[in-house]
Short mmCIF file of C-alpha atoms and ligand atoms in Angstrom, two decimals:
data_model
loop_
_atom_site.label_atom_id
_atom_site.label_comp_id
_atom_site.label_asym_id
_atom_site.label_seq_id
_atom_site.Cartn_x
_atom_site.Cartn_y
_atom_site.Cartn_z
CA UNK A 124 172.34 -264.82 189.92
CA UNK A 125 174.67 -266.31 187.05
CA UNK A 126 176.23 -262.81 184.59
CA UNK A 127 173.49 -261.94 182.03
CA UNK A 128 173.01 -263.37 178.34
CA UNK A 129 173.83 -259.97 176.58
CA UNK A 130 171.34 -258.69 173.93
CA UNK A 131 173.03 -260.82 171.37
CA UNK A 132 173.07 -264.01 173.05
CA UNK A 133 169.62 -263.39 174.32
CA UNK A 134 168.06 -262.97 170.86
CA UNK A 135 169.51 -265.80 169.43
CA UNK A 136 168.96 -268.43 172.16
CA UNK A 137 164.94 -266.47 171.88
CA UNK A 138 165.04 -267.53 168.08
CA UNK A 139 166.55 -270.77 168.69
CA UNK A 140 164.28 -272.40 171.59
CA UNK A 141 161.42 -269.62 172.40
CA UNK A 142 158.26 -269.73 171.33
CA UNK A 143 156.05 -265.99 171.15
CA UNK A 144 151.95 -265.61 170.68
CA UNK A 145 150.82 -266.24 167.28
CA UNK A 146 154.10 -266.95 165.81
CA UNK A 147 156.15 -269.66 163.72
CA UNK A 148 158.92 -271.85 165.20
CA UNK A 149 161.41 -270.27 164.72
CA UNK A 150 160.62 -266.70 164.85
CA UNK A 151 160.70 -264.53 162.06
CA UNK A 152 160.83 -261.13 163.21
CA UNK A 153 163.33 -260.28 165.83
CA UNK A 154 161.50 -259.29 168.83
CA UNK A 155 162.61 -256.20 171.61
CA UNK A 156 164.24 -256.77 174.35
CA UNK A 157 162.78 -255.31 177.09
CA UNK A 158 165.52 -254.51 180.04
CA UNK A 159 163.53 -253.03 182.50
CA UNK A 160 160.07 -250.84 182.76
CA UNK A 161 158.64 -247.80 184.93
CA UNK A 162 155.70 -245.52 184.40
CA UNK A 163 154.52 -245.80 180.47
CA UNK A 164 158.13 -246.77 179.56
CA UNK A 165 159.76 -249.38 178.27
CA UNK A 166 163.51 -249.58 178.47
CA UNK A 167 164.77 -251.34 175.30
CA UNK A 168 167.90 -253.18 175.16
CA UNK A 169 169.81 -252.73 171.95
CA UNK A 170 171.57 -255.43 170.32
CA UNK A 171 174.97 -253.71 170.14
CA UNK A 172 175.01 -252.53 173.82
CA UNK A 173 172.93 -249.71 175.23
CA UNK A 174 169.10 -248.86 175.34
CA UNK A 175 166.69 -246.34 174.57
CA UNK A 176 163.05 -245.70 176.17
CA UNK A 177 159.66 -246.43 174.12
CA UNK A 178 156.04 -244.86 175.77
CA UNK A 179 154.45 -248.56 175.94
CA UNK A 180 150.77 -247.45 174.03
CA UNK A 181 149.65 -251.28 174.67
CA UNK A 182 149.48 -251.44 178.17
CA UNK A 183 150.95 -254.91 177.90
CA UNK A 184 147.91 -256.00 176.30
CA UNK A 185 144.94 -254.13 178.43
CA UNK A 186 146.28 -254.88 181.86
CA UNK A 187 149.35 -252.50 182.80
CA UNK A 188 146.93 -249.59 183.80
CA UNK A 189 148.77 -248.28 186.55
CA UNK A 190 152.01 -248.26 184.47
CA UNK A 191 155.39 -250.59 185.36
CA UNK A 192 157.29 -250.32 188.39
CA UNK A 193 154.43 -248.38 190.29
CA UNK A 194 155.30 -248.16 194.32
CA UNK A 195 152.37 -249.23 195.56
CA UNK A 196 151.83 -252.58 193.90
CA UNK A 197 155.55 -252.69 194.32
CA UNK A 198 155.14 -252.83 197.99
CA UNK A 199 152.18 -254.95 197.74
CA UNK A 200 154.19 -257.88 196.59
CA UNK A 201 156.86 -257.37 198.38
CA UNK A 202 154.95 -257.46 201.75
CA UNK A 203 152.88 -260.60 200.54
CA UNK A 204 155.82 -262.26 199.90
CA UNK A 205 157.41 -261.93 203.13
CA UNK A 206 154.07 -263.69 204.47
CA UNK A 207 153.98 -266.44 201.20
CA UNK A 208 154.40 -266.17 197.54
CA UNK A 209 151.96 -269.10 197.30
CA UNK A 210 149.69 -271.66 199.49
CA UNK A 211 147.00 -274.06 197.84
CA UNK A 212 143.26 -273.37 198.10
CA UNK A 213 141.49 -276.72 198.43
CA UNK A 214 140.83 -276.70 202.23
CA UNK A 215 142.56 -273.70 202.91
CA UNK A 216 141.93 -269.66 202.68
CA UNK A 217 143.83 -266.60 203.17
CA UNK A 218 143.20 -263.20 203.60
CA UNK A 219 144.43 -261.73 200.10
CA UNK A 220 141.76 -264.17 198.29
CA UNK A 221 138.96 -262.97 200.27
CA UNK A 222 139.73 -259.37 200.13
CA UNK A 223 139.62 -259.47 196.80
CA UNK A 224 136.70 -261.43 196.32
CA UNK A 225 134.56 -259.05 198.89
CA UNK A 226 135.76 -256.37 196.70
CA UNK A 227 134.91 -257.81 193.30
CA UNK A 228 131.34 -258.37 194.27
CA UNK A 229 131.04 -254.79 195.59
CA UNK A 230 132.23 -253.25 192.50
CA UNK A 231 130.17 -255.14 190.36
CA UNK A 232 126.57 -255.33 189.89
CA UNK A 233 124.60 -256.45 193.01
CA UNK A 234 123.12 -259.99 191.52
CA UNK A 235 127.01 -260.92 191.25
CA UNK A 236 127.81 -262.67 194.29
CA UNK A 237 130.03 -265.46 194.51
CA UNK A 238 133.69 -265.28 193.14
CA UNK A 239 135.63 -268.16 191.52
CA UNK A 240 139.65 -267.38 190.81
CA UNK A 241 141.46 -268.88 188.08
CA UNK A 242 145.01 -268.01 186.27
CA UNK A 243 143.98 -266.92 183.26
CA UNK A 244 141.01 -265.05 181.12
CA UNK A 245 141.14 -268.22 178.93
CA UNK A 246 140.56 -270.52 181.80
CA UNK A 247 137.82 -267.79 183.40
CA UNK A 248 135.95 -268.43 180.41
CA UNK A 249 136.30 -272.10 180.78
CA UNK A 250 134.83 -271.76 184.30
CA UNK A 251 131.99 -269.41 182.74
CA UNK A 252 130.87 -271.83 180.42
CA UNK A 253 131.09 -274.89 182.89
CA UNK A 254 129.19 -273.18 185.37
CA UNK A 255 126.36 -272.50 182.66
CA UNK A 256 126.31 -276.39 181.12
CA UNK A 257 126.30 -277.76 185.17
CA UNK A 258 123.61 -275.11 186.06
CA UNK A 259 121.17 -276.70 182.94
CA UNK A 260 122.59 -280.54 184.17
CA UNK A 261 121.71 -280.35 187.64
CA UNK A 262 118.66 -278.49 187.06
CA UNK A 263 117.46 -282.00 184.50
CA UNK A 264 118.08 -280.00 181.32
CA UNK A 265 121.56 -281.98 179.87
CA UNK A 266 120.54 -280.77 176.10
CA UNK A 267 120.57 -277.27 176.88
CA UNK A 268 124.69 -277.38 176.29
CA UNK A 269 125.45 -275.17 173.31
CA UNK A 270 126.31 -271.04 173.59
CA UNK A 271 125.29 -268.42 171.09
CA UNK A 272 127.33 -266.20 170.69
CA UNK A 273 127.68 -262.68 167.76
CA UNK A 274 130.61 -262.88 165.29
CA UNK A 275 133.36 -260.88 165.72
CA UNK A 276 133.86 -261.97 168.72
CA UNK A 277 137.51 -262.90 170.48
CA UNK A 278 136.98 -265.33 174.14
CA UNK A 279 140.36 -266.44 174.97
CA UNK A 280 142.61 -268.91 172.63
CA UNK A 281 141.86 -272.56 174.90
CA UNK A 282 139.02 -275.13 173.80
CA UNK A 283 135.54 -273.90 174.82
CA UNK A 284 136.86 -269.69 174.30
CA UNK A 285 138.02 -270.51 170.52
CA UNK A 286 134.85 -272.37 169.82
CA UNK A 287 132.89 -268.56 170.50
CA UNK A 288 135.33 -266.51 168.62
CA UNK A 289 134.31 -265.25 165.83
CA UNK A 290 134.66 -268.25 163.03
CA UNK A 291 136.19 -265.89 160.65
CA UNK A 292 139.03 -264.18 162.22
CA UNK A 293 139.82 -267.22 164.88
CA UNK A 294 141.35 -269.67 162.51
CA UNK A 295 137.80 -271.51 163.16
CA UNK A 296 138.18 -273.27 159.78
CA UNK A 297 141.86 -275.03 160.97
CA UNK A 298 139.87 -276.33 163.92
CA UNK A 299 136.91 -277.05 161.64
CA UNK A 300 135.00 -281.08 162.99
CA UNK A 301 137.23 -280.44 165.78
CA UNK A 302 135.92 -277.75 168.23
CA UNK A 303 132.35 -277.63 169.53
CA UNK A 304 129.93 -275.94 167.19
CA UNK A 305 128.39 -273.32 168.56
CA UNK A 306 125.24 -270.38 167.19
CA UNK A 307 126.43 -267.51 165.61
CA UNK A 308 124.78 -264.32 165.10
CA UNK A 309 125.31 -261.77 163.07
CA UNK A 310 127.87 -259.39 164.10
CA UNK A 311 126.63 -256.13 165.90
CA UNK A 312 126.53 -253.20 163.80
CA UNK A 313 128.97 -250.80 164.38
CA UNK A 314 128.77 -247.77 166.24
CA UNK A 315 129.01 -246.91 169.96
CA UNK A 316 126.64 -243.67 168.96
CA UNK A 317 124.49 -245.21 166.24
CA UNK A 318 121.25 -245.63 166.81
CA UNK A 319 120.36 -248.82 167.83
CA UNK A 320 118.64 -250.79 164.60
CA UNK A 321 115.63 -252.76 165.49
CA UNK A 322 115.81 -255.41 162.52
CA UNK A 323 119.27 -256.53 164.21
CA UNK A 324 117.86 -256.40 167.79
CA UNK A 325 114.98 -258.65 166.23
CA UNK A 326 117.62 -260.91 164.62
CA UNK A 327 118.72 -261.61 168.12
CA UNK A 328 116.23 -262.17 169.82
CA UNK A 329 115.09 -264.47 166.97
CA UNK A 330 117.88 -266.23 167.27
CA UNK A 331 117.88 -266.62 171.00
CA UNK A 332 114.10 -268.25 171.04
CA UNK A 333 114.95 -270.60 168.15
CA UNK A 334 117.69 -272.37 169.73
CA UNK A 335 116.82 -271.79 173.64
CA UNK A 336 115.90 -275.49 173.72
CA UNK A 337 119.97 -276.34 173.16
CA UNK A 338 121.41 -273.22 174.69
CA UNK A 339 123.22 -272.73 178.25
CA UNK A 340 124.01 -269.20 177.59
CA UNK A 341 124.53 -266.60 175.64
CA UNK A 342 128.04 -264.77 176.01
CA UNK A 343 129.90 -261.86 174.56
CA UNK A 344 132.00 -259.44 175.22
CA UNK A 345 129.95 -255.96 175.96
CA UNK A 346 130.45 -253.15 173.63
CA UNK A 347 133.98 -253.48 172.73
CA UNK A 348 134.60 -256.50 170.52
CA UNK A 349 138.45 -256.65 171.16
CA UNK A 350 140.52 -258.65 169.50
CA UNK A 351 138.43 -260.26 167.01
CA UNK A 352 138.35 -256.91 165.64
CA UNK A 353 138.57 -253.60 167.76
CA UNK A 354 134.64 -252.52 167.21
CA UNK A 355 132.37 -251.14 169.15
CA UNK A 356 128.58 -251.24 169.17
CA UNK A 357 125.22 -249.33 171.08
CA UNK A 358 124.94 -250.77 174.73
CA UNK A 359 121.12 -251.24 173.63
CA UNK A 360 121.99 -254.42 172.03
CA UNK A 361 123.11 -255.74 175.93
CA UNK A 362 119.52 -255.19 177.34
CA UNK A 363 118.18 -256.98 174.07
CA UNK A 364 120.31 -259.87 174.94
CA UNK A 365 119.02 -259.47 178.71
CA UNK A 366 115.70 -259.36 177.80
CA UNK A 367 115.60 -262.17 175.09
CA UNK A 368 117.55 -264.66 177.76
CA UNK A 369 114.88 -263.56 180.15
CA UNK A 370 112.07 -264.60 178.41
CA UNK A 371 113.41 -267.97 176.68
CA UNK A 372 115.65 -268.90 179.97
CA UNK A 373 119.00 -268.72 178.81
CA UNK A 374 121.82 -267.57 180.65
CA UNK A 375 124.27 -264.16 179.75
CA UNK A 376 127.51 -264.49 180.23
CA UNK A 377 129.77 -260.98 179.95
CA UNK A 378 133.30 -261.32 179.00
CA UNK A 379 134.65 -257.97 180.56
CA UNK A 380 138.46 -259.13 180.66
CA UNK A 381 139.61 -256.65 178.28
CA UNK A 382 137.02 -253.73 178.86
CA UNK A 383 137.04 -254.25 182.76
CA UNK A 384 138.36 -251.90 185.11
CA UNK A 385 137.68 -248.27 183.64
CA UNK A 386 139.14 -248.87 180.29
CA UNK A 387 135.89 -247.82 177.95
CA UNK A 388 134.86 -244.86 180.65
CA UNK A 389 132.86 -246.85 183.18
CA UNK A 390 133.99 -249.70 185.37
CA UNK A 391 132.26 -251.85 184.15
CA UNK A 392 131.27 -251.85 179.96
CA UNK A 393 128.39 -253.70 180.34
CA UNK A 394 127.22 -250.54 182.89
CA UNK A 395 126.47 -248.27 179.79
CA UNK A 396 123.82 -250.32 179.21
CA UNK A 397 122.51 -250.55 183.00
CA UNK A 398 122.93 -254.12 182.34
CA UNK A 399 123.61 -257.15 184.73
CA UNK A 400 125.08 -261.19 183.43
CA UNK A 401 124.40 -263.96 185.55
CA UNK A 402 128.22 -264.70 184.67
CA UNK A 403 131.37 -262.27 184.60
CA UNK A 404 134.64 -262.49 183.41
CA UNK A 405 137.23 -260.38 184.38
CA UNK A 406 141.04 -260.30 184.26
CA UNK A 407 144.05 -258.68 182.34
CA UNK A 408 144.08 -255.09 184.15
CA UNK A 409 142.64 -256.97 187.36
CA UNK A 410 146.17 -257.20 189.00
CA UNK A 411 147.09 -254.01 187.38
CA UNK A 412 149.70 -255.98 184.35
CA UNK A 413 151.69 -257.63 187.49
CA UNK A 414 150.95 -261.15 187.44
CA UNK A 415 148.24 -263.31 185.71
CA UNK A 416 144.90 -264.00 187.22
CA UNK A 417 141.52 -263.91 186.53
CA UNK A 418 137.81 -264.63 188.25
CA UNK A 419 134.49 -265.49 187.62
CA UNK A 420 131.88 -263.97 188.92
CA UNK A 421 128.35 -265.26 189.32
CA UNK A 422 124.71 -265.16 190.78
CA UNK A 423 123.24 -266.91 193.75
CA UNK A 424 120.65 -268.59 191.54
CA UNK A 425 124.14 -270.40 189.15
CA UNK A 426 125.26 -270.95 192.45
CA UNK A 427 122.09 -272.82 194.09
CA UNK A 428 121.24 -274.45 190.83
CA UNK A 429 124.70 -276.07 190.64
CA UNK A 430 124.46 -277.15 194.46
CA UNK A 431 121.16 -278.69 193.77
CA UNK A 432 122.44 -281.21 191.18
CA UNK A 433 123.54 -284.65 191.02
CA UNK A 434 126.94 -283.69 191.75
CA UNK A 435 126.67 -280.72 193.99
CA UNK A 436 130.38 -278.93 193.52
CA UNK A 437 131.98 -276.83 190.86
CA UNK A 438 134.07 -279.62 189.31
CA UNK A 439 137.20 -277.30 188.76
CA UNK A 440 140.46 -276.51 190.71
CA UNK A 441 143.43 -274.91 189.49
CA UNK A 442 146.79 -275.51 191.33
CA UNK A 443 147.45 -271.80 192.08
CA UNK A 444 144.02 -270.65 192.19
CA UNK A 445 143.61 -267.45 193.79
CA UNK A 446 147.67 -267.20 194.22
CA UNK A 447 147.32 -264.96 197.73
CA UNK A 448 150.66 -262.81 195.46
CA UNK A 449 148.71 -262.10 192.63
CA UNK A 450 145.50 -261.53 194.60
CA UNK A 451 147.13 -259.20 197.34
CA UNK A 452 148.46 -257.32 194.24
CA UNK A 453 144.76 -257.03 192.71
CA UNK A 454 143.68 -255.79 195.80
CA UNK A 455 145.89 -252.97 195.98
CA UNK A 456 145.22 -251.97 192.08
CA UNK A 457 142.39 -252.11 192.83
CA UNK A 458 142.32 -249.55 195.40
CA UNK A 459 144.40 -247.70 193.29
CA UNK A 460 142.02 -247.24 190.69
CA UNK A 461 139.06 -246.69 192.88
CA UNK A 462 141.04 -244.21 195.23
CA UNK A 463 141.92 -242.11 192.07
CA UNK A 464 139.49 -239.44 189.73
CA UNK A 465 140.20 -242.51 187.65
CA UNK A 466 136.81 -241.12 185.69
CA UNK A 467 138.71 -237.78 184.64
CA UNK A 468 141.60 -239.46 183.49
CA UNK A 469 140.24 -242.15 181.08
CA UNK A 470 137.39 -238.85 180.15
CA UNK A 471 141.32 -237.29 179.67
CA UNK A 472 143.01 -239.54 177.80
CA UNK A 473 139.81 -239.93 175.46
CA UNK A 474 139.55 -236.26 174.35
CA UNK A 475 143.48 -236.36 173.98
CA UNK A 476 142.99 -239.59 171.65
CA UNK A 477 140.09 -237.91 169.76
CA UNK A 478 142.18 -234.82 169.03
CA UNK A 479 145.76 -236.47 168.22
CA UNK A 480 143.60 -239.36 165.99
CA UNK A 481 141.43 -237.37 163.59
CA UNK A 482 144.16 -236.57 161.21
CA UNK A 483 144.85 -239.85 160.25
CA UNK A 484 141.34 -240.15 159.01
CA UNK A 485 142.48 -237.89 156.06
CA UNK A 486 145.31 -240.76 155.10
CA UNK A 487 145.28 -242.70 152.27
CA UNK A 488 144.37 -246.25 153.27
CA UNK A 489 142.20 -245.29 156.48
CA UNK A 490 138.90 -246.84 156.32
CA UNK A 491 138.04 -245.98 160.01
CA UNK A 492 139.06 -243.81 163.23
CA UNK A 493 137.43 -244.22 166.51
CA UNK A 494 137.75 -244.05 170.12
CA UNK A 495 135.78 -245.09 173.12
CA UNK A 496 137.26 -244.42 176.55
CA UNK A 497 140.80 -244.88 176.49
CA UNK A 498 140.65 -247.30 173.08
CA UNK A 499 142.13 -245.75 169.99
CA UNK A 500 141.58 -247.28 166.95
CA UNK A 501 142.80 -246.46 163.24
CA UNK A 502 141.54 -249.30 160.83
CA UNK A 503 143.15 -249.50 157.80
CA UNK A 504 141.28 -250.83 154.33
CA UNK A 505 143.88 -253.39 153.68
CA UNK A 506 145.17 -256.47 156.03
CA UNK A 507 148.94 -255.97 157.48
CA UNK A 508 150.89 -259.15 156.72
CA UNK A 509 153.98 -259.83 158.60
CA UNK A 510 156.25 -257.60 156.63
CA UNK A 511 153.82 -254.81 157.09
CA UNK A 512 152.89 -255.07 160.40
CA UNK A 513 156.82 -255.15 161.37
CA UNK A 514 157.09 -251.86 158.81
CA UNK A 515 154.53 -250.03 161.25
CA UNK A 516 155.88 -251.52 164.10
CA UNK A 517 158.95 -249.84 163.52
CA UNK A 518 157.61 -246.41 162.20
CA UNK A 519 155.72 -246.29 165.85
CA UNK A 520 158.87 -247.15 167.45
CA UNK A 521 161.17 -244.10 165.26
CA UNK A 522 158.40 -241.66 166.97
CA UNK A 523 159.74 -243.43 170.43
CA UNK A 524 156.25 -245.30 170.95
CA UNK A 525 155.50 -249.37 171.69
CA UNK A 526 152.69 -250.34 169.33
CA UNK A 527 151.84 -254.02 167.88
CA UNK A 528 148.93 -253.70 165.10
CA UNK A 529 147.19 -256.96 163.74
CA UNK A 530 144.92 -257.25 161.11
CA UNK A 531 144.09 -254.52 159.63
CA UNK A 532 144.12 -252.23 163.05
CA UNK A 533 146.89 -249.67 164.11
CA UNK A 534 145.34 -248.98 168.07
CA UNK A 535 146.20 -248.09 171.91
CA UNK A 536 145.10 -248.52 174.97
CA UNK A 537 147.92 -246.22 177.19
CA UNK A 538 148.21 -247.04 180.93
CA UNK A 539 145.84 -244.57 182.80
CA UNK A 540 148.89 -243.23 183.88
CA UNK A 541 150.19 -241.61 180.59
CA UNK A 542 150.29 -237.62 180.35
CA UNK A 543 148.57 -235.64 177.87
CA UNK A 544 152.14 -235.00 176.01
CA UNK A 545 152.63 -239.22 176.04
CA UNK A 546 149.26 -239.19 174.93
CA UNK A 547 149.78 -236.70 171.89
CA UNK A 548 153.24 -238.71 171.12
CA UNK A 549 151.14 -241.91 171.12
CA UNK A 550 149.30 -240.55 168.60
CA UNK A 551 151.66 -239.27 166.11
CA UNK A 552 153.25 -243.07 166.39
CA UNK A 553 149.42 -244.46 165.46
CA UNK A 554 149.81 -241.97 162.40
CA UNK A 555 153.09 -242.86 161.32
CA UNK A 556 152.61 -246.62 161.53
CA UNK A 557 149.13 -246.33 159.43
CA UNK A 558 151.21 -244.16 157.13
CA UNK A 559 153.99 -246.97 157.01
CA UNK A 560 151.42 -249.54 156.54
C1 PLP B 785 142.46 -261.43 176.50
C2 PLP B 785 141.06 -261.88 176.51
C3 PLP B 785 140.72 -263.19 176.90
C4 PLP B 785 141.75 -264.23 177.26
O1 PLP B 785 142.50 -263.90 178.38
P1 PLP B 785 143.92 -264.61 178.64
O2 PLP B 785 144.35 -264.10 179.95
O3 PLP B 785 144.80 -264.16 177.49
O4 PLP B 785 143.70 -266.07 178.61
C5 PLP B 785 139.37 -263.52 176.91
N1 PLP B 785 138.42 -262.63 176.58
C6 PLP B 785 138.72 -261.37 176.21
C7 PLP B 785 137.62 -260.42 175.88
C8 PLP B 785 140.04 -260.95 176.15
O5 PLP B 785 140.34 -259.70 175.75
#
């Protein structure tokens, strides 16, 4: 390997050619350098030589439940790649791939059955919302092509994903004439606890009959609306939805690719509500943070009503679909999640969260604390532009703790993994950034 950059170098040749997520060309704000992980921690590089360690309360965006450098999925790649890194899927199968399909369908609810692996959450969604327009096709209903969808909402940031997320917060009105126009309803009202209000469930269902004659499916993201805003609503709303599809045949799509995997207490969010899609999304913690990949799940009847049409496939194939890497390294977060109390420790992490949390609700410029699972939110009553947000970015980081807020939302989502004393320092960082802010 040619001599590293040095922190310097590195930063400069970052601002000069690199492009990061939702940012300008070139940068603005100088971002870490991240030498090496393990556990919750992040090893920083500093610019003038040395490091220092931040507890990571992101999780790397949902996915790095198991923590960084764990031993297991360590040795799971490393053993898959002595066999191969990579082999295309068209025509050929492998044993990682199936593993992890057999085990998808038995962790998820029993109408689930057939598995299709893509690279991304984006591109899941894609698949989701193909597999729902070809269903309608080959079944002779072409017209039945839009999706309804509640605001608030956040799907993934290519074509069909962005034209569901909430048209608000997802820069809808750049993309206005441009992306496909979809229903909206109202946005859920808040509350995990709160009693579920009949005049919204009514709206929804209203809305569901009105437009059935145009809609393929109905799809959301079950009761955590992630990023299009970090709220979370009563899982009665889901068997609304269920019900109202039911009757006016519409399919339900469940976008579980941030709340998948344990994060909001049970595996699966949608399983608060007892509730079953025809179509799942997962991905982000699926290969436990390691590499990116993503699947969509659906039911025998998608399946057979797609087979029965005028063109009988699934007209989608990425090049590195179900990469037999990323998949054996699914597998083996998988198992261990499932091998662990991982119940306790998300219950854990959630009563740690409640405690460290509650004081900031007593800060000026806190509208709102809450926590679900292991979610921890602090919404502020003002929007954090990018001078503020790098303000609380740093106060988190002086109290040795990786945070990135948007919006107007200081939260975390720790690895599974983190202690109760990471836990309590995560949430003096949450504090100090929406005191910074
Ligand atoms: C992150 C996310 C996506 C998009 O996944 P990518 O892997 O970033 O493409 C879609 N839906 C939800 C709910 C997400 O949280």
């Amino acid at each position: 390997m040619s001599e590293t950059l040095g922190t310097s170098r590195l930063l400069a040749l970052d601002k000069q050619h690199v492009w990061h997520p939702y940012s300008p060309m070139p940068g603005q704000a100088a971002p870490l350098v991240v030498d090496s992980a393990a556990g919750v921690r992040l090893r920083i590089a500093e610019p003038g030589g040395g490091t220092h360690e931040l507890i990571d309360g992101m999780s790397s965006w949902w996915s790095a439940v198991h923590g960084y450098n764990h031993p297991v999925l360590n040795e799971a790649a490393r053993a898959q790649l002595d066999r191969m890194s990579h082999v295309m899927f068209g025509g050929l199968t492998h044993e990682p791939a199936v593993r992890l399909a057999a085990r998808l369908v038995e962790m998820t609810p029993e109408p689930l059955q057939h598995v299709f692996f893509s690279g991304s959450g984006s591109v899941s969604v894609e698949v989701a919302i193909k597999m729902c327009l070809q269903y309608w096709r080959s079944l002779g209903r072409p017209l039945k092509r839009r999706l309804l969808t509640w605001r608030g909402g956040y799907h993934g940031d290519t074509w069909q994903p962005m034209s569901v997320c909430d048209p608000d917060g997802g820069m809808h009105a750049l993309w206005s004439g441009a992306l496909p126009r979809q229903v909206f309803a109202q946005a859920p009202p808040s509350g995990f606890d709160a009693p579920p209000d009949p005049a919204y469930a009514a709206h929804l269902s209203e809305m569901i009959a009105r437009h059935a004659h145009e809609l393929a499916a109905v799809i959301v993201e079950p009761v955590v609306q992630n990023a299009g805003g970090m709220r979370f609503h009563a899982p009665a709303y889901l068997a609304t939805l269920r019900d109202a599809c039911d009757e006016h045949g519409v399919l339900l799509i469940f976008d579980e690719i941030a709340t998948g995997f344990g994060r909001t207490g049970t595996l699966f969010a949608a399983e608060h509500a007892g509730v079953s899609p025809d179509v799942l999304c997962v991905g982000k913690a699926l290969t436990g943070g390691y590499l990116s990949m993503a699947a969509t799940l659906c039911t025998s009847r998608v399946a057979d009503g797609i087979s029965r049409g005028e063109v009988p496939v699934l007209a989608h194939g990425p090049t590195c679909m179900a990469n037999p890497l990323a998949a054996a390294i699914a597998d083996a977060s998988l198992n261990l999640l499932l091998e662990q109390d991982w119940q306790r420790e998300v219950k854990r992490i959630e009563a740690r969260l409640r405690d460290g949390l509650a004081p900031a609700s007593d800060l000026p410029g806190v509208r709102d604390v809450r926590v679900l699972g292991a979610i921890g939110v602090v919404q502020l009553d003002h929007r954090l532009d990018a001078a503020a947000m790098a303000t609380a970015t740093r106060a988190a980081a002086r109290e040795g703790v990786w945070l990135r807020p948007f919006g107007d939302l200081i939260y975390t989502m720790p690895p599974y993994i983190a202690t109760d004393a990471d836990v309590t320092r995560i949430c003096a960082a949450v504090r100090a950034a929406a005191t910074a802010a």
